[in-house]
GROMACS .gro file of C-alpha atoms in nm:
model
  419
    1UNK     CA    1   8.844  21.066   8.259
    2UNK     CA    2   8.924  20.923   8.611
    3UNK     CA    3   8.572  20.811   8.804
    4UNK     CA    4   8.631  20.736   9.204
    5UNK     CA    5   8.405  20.570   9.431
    6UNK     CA    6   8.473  20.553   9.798
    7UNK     CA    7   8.388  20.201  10.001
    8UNK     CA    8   8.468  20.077  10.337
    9UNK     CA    9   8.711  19.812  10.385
   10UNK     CA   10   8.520  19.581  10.621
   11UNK     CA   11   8.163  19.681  10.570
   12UNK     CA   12   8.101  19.423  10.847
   13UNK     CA   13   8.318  19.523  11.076
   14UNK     CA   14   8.204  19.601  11.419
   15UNK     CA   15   8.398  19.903  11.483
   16UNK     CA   16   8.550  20.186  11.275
   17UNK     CA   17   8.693  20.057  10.919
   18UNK     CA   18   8.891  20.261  10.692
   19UNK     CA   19   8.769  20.373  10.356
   20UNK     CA   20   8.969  20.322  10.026
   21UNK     CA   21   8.912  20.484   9.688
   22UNK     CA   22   8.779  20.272   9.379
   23UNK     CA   23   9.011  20.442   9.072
   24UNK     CA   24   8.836  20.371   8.759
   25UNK     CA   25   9.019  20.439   8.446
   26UNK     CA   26   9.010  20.336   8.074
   27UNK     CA   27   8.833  20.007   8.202
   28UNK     CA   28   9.037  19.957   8.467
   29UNK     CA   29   8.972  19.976   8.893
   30UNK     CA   30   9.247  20.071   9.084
   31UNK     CA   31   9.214  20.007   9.478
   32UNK     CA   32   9.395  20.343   9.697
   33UNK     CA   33   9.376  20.255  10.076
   34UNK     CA   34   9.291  20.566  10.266
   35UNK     CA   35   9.391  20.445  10.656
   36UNK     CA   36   9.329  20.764  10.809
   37UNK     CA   37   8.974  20.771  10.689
   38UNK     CA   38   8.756  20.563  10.928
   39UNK     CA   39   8.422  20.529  11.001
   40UNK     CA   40   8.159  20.273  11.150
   41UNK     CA   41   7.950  20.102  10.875
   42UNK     CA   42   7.632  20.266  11.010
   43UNK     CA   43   7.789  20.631  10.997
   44UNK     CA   44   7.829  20.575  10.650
   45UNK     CA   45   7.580  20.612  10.335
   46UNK     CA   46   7.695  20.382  10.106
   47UNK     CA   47   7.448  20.463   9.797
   48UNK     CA   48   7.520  20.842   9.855
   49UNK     CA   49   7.903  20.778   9.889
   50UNK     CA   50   7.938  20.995  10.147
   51UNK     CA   51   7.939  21.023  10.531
   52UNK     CA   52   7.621  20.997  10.750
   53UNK     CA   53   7.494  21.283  10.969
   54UNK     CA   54   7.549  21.076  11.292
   55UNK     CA   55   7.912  21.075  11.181
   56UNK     CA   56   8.112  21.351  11.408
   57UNK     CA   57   8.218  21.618  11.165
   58UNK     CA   58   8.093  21.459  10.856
   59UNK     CA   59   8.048  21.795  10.656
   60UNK     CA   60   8.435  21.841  10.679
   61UNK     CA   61   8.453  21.458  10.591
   62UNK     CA   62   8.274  21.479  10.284
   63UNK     CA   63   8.408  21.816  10.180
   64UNK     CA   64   8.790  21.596  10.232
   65UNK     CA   65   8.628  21.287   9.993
   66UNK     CA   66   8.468  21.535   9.728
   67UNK     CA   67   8.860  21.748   9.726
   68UNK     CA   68   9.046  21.412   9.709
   69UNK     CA   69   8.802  21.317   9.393
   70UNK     CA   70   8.891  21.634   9.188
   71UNK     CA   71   9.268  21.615   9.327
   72UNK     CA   72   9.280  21.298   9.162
   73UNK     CA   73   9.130  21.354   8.843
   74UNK     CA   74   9.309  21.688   8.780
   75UNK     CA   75   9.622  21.470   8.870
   76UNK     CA   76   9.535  21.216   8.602
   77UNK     CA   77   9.470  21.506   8.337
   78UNK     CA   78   9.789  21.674   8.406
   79UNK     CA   79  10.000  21.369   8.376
   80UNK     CA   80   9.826  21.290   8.025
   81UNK     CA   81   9.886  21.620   7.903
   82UNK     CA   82  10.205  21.567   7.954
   83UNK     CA   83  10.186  21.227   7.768
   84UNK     CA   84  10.254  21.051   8.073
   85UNK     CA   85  10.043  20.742   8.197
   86UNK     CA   86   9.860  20.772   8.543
   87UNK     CA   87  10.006  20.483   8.792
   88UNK     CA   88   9.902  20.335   9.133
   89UNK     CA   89  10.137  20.506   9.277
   90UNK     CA   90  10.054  20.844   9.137
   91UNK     CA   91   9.716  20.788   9.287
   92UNK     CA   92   9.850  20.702   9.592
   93UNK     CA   93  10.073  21.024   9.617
   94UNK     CA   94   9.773  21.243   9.587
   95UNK     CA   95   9.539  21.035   9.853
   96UNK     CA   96   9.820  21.062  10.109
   97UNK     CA   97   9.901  21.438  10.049
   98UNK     CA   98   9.509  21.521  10.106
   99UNK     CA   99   9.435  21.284  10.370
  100UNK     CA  100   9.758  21.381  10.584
  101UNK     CA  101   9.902  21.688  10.456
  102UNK     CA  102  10.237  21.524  10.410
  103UNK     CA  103  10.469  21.284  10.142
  104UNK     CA  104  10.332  20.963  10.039
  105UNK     CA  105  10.310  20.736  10.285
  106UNK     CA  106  10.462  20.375  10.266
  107UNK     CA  107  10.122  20.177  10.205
  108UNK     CA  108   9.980  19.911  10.429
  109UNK     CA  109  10.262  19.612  10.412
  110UNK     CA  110  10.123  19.247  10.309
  111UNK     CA  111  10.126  19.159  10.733
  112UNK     CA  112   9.883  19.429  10.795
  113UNK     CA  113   9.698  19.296  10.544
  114UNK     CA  114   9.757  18.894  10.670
  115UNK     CA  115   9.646  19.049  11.064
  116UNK     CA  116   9.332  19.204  10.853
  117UNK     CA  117   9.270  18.916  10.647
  118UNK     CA  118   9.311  18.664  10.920
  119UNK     CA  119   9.070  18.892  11.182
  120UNK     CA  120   8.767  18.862  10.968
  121UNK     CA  121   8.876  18.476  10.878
  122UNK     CA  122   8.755  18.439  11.252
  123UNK     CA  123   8.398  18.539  11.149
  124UNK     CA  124   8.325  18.199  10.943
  125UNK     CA  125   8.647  17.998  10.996
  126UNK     CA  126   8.736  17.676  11.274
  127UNK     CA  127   8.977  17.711  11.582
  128UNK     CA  128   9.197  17.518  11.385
  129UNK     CA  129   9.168  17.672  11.062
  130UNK     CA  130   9.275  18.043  11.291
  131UNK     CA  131   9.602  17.847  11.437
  132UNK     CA  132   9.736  17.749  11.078
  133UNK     CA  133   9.710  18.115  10.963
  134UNK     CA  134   9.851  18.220  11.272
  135UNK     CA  135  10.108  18.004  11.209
  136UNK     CA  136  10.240  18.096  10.864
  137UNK     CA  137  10.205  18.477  10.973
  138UNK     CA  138  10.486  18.348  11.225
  139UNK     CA  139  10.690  18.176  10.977
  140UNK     CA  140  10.624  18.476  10.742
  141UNK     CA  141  10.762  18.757  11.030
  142UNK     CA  142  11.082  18.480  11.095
  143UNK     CA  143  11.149  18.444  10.725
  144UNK     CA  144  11.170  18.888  10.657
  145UNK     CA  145  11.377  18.926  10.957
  146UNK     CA  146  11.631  18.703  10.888
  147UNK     CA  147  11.615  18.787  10.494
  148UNK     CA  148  11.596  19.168  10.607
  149UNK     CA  149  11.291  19.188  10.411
  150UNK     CA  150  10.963  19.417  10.400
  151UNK     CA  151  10.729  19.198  10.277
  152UNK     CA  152  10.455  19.332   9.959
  153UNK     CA  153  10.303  19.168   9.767
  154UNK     CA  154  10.484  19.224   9.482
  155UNK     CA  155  10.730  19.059   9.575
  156UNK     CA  156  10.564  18.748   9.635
  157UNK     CA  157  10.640  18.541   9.305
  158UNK     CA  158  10.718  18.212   9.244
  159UNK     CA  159  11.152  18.309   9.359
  160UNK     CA  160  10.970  18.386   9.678
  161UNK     CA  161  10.782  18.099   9.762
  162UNK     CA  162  11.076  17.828   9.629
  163UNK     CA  163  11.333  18.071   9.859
  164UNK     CA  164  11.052  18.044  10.193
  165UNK     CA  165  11.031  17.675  10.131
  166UNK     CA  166  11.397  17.627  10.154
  167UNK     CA  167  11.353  17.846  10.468
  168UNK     CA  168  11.118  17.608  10.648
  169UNK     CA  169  11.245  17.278  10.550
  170UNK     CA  170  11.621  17.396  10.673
  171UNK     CA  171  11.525  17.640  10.923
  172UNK     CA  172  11.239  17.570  11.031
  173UNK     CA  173  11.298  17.220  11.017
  174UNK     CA  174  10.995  17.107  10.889
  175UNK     CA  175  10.895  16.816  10.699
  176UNK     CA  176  10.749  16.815  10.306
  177UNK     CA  177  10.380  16.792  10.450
  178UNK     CA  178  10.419  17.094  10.732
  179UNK     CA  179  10.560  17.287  10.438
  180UNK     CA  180  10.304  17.222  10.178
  181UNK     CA  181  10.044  17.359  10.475
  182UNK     CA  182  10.252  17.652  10.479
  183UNK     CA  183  10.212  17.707  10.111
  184UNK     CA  184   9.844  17.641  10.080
  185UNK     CA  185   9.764  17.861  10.355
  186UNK     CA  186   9.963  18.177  10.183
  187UNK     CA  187   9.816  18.095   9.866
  188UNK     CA  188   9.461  18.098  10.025
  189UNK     CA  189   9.554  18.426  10.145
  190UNK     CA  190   9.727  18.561   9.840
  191UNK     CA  191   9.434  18.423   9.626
  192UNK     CA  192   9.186  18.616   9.869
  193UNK     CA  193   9.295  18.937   9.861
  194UNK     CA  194   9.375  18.908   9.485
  195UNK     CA  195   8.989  18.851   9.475
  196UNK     CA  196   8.920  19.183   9.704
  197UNK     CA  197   9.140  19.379   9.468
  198UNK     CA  198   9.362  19.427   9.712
  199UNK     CA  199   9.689  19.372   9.523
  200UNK     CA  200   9.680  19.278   9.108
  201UNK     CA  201   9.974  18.989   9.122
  202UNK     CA  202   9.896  18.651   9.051
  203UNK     CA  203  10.199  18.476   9.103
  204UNK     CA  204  10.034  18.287   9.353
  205UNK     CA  205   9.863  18.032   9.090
  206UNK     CA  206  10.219  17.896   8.977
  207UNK     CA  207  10.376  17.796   9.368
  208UNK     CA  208  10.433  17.462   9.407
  209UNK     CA  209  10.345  17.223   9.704
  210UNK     CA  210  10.641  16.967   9.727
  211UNK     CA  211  10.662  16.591   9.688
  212UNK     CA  212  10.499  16.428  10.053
  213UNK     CA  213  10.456  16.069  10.150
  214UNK     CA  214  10.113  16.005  10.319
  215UNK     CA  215  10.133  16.028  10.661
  216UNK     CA  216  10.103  15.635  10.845
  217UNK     CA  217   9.749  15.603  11.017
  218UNK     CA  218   9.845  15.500  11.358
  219UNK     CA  219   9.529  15.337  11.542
  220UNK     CA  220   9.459  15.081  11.809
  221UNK     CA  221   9.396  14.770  11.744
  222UNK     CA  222   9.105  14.550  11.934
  223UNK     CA  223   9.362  14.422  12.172
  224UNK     CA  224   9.526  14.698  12.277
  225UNK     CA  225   9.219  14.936  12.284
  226UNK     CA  226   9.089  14.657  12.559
  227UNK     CA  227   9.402  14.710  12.761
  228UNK     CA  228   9.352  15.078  12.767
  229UNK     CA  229   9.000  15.022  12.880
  230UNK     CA  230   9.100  14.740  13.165
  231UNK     CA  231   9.336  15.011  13.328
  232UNK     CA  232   9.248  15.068  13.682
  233UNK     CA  233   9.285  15.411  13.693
  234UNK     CA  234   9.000  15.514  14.003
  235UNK     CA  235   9.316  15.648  14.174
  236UNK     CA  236   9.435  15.865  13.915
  237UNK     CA  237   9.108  16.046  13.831
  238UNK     CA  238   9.275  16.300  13.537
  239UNK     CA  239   9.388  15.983  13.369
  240UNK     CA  240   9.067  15.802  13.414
  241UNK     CA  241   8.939  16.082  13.261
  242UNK     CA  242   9.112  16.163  12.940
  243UNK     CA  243   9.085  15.762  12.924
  244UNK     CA  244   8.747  15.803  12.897
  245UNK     CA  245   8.735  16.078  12.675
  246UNK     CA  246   8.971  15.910  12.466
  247UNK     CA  247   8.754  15.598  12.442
  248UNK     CA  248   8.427  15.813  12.377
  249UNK     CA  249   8.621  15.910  12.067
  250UNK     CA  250   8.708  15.521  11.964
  251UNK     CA  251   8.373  15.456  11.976
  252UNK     CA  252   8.186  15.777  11.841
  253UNK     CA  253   8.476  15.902  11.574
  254UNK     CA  254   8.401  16.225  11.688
  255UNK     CA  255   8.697  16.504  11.664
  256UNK     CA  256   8.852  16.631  11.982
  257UNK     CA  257   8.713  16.984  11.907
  258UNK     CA  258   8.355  16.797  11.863
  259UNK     CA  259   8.355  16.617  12.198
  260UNK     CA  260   8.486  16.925  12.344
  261UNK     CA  261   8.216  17.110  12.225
  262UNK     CA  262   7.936  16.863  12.329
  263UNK     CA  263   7.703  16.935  12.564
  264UNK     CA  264   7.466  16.732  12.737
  265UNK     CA  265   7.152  16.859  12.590
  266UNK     CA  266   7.254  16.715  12.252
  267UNK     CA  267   7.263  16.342  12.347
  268UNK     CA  268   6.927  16.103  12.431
  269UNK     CA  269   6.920  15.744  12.524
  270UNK     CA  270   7.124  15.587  12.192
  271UNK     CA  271   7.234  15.894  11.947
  272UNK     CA  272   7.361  16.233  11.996
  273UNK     CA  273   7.330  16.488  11.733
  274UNK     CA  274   7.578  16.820  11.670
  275UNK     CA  275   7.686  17.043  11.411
  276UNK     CA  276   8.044  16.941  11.340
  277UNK     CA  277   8.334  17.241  11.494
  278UNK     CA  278   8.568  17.145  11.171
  279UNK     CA  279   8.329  17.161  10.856
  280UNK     CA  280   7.970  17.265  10.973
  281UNK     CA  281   7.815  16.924  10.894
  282UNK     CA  282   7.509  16.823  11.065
  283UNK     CA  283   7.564  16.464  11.245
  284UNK     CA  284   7.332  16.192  11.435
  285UNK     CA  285   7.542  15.941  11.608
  286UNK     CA  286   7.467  15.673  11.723
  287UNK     CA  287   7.607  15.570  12.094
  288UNK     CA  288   7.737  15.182  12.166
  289UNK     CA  289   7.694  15.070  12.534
  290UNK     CA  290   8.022  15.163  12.602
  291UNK     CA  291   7.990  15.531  12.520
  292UNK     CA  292   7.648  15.567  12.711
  293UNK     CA  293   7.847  15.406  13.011
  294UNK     CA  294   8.065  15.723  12.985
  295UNK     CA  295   7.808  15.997  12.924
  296UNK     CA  296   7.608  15.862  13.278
  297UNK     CA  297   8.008  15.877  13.429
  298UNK     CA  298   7.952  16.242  13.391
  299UNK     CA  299   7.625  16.334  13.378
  300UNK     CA  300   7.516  16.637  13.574
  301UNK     CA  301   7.809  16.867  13.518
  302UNK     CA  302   7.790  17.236  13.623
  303UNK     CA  303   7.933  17.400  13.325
  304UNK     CA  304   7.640  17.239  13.079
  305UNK     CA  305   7.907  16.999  12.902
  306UNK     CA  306   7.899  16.666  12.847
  307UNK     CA  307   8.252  16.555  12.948
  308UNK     CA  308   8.560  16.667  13.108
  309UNK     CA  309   8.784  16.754  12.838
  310UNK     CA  310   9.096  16.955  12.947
  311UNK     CA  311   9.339  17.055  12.649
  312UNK     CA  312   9.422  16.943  12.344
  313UNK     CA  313   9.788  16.960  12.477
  314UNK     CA  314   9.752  16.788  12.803
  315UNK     CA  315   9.512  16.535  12.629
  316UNK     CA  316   9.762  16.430  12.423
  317UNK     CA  317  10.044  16.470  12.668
  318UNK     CA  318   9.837  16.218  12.940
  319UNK     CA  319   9.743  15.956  12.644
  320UNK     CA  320  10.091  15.873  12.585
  321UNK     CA  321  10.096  15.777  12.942
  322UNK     CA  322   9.826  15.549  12.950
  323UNK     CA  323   9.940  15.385  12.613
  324UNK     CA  324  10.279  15.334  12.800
  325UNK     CA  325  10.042  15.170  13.102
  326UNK     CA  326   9.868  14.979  12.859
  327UNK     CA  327  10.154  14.847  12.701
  328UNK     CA  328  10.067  15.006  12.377
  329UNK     CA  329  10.435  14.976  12.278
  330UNK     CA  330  10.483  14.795  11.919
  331UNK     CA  331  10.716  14.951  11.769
  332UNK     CA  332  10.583  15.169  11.501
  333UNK     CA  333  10.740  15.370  11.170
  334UNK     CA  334  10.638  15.642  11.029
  335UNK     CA  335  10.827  15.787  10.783
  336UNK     CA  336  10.812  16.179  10.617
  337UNK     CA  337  10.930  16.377  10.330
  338UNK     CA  338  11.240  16.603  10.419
  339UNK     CA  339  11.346  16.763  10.081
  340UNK     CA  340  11.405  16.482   9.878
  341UNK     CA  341  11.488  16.292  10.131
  342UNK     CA  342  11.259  16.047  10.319
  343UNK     CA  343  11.315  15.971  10.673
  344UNK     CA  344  11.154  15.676  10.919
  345UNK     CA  345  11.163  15.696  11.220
  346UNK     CA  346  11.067  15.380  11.483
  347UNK     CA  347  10.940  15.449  11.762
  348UNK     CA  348  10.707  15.260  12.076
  349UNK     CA  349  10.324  15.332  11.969
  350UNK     CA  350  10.240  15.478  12.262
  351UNK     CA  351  10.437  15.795  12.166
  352UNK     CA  352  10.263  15.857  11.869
  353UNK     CA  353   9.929  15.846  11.992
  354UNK     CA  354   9.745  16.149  12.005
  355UNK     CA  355   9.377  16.261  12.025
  356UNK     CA  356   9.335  16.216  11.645
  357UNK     CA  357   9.438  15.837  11.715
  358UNK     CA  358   9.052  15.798  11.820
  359UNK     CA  359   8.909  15.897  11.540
  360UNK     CA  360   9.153  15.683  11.348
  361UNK     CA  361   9.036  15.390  11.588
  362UNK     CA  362   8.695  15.432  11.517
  363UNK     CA  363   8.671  15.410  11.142
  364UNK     CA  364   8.971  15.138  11.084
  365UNK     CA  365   8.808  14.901  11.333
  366UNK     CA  366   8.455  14.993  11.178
  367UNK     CA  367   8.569  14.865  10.821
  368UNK     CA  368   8.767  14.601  10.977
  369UNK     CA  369   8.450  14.457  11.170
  370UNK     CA  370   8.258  14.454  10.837
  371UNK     CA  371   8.033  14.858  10.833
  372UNK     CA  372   7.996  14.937  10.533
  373UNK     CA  373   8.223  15.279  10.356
  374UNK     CA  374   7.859  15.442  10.296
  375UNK     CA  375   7.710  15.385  10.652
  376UNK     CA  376   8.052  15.497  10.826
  377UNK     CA  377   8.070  15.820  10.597
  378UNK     CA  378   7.731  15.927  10.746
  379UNK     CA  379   7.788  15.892  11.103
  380UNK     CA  380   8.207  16.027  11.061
  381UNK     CA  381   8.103  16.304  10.813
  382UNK     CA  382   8.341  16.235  10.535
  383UNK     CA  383   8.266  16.356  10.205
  384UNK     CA  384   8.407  16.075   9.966
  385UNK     CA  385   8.580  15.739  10.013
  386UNK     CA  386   8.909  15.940   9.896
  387UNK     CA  387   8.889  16.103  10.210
  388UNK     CA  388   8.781  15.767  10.405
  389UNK     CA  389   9.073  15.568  10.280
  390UNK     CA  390   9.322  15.808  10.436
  391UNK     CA  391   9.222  15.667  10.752
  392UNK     CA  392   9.245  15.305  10.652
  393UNK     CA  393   9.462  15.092  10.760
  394UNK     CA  394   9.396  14.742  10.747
  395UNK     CA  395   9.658  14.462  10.933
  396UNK     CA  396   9.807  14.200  10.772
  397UNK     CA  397   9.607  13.968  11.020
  398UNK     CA  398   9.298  14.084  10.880
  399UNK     CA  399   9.376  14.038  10.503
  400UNK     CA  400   9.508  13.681  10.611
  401UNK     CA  401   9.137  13.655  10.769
  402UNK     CA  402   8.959  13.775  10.500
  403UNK     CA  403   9.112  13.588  10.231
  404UNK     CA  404   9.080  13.233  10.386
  405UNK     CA  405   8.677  13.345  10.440
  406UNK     CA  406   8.664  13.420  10.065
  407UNK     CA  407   8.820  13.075  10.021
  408UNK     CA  408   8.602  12.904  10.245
  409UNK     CA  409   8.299  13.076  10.064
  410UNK     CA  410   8.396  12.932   9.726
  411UNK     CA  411   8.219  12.579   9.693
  412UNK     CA  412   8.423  12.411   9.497
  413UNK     CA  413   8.776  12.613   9.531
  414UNK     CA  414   9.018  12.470   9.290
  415UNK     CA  415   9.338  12.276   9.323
  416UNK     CA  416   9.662  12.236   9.164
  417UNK     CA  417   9.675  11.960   8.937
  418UNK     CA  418  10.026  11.798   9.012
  419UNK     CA  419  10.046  11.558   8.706
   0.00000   0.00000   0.00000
């Protein structure tokens, strides 16, 4: 015996979502989209299965769901009198022949479902977080026109994601770490909707990320940090600004999207306190002279927020002027993962910074100056040392430093005997 149940897709949604069928047979649920069968979540009766009475035409509607039912059981009970097992696709057949009068239609491709997926993503999910997905939908779309492919997700196994890595590493051109982003992303998605019953393949749990180095922490040091802040910049007031911004961040280790985000209402005298844009964490702050100095800069703004920030784009674009003002230009490697192959690249610092570089700033010269991991993980909102360390990069000045205190700290320190 075949037992359906009828659900809405997005039962949050807040317009019209489609309905699909629940299939369930000898133990098993089998998931049949129905697109052309919308509704609004408050036109429909979920406990009576049916459609509400506020719901435009809903005796026809239910009459359609109660005739699709018995179409699909009498399908199942004709195929097993014939000895035949009932498949997806048979389902399918009969849900598109009742619900549009015509042949089966092709049903919804894996990028309807990624545009679905990544829509309600939006409800719970950071800025950020949106942009990655958006990104691998584009590298997704790229990949099945040049391969001439219509993407399901059948076809999605572990041939797939080795052939789409090769894709953006020679393509795409990009490096071991940008791929391995790629990868995690589709197997969020993949993992997702394997969770909604949306597809039954779990080739997903076997892709591989690929081999990465670590990418270089590239931070100010004390010196050059006090060049950026000697700049006279009154005459250039967009680079005074982001200067400032950019300094706010040295000294706070707050995330561009954080700052951004800040509005005067959350800071007092020495501490501000905000709910972090990345990861939800609630943070109190506390603010050195030289961030205070900044907030008063720009105090009394119109639009309610603490500080000018402009872009993330043009931020970073106007802070590898000022490093090249500032003479931040030691010349810098970094290196990266390109297939097997790792490649450094030298370069002047000041084109590497960016508006991460702050943050980086902040919690070297923090352990470097002697704050302990525990008290800097409170105020920066890490989780772990693991994810501390990332951002550690101590000089070899500083380990020269340190070791002749520890010498100097010893008592007695001993001494090579030479005979």
């Amino acid at each position: 015996m075949l037992r359906t149940k009828y659900y809405l897709t997005d039962a949050k949604s807040a317009g019209e979502t489609a309905l699909y069928a629940a299939c369930y047979l000898e133990g098993q649920r089998k998931k049949i989209y129905l697109p052309t069968l919308t509704v609004k979540p408050e036109q429909w009766d979920a406990k009576a299965q049916k459609y509400r009475r506020n719901y435009t035409g809903f005796s026809d509607a239910n009459h359609l769901l109660k005739k699709l039912a018995e179409g699909l059981e009498e399908t199942h009970l004709q195929l097993t009198a014939k000895g035949k097992v009932t498949t997806v696709d048979d389902l399918r057949a009969v849900a598109a022949r009742f619900t549009s009068g015509k042949q089966a239609q092709q049903p919804a491709g894996l990028l309807e479902h990624l545009d679905t997926w990544i829509e309600s993503a939006k409800r719970d999910r950071a800025p950020s977080t949106i942009k990655g997905y958006n990104t691998l939908r584009q590298h997704l779309i790229a990949y099945s026109k040049l391969r001439r492919l219509r993407l399901e997700f059948a076809s999605l196994d572990v041939a797939f994601c080795e052939a789409f890595k090769s894709y953006l590493l020679k393509i795409a051109a990009l490096g071991n770490a940008s791929v391995n982003n790629q990868v995690k992303n589709l197997k969020v998605f993949l993992g997702q909707t394997f969770e909604q019953e949306l597809h039954e393949y779990s080739h997903f749990k076997r892709f591989r990320k690929m081999e990465a180095v670590a990418p270089e922490v590239v931070y100010l040091t004390v010196a050059e940090k006090e060049r950026l802040s000697a700049l006279p910049l009154a005459h250039i007031p967009y680079l005074q600004q982001t200067r400032d911004i950019f300094l706010f961040e040295c000294e706070t280790g707050l995330r561009f999207s954080d700052v951004s985000a800040l509005r005067a209402e959350q800071i007092t005298k020495d501490s501000l306190v905000l709910t972090t844009q990345k990861t939800g964490d609630l943070l109190k702050v506390p603010l050195s002279p030289l961030a205070q100095g900044i907030i008063k800069r720009y105090a009394g703004r119109a639009d309610g927020r603490a500080l000018p920030v402009i872009s993330n784009q043009k931020t970073n674009a106007h802070l590898k002027t000022l490093g090249k003002l500032a003479r931040i230009d030691t010349a810098t490697t970094t290196s990266q993962h390109k297939g097997s192959e790792r490649v450094a690249t030298t370069r002047p610092k000041y084109e590497l910074i960016g508006t991460h570089t702050a943050r980086r700033t902040f919690v070297t010269l923090a352990l470097e100056g002697g704050m302990r991991p525990e008290t800097l993980m409170r105020i920066t909102g890490h989780k772990d040392y693991k994810m501390l360390h990332r951002y550690l990069k101590i000089t070899d000045a500083v380990v020269q430093e340190e070791f002749a205190q520890f010498l100097e700290r010893q008592a007695s320190p001993l001494q090579l005997v030479t005979s």
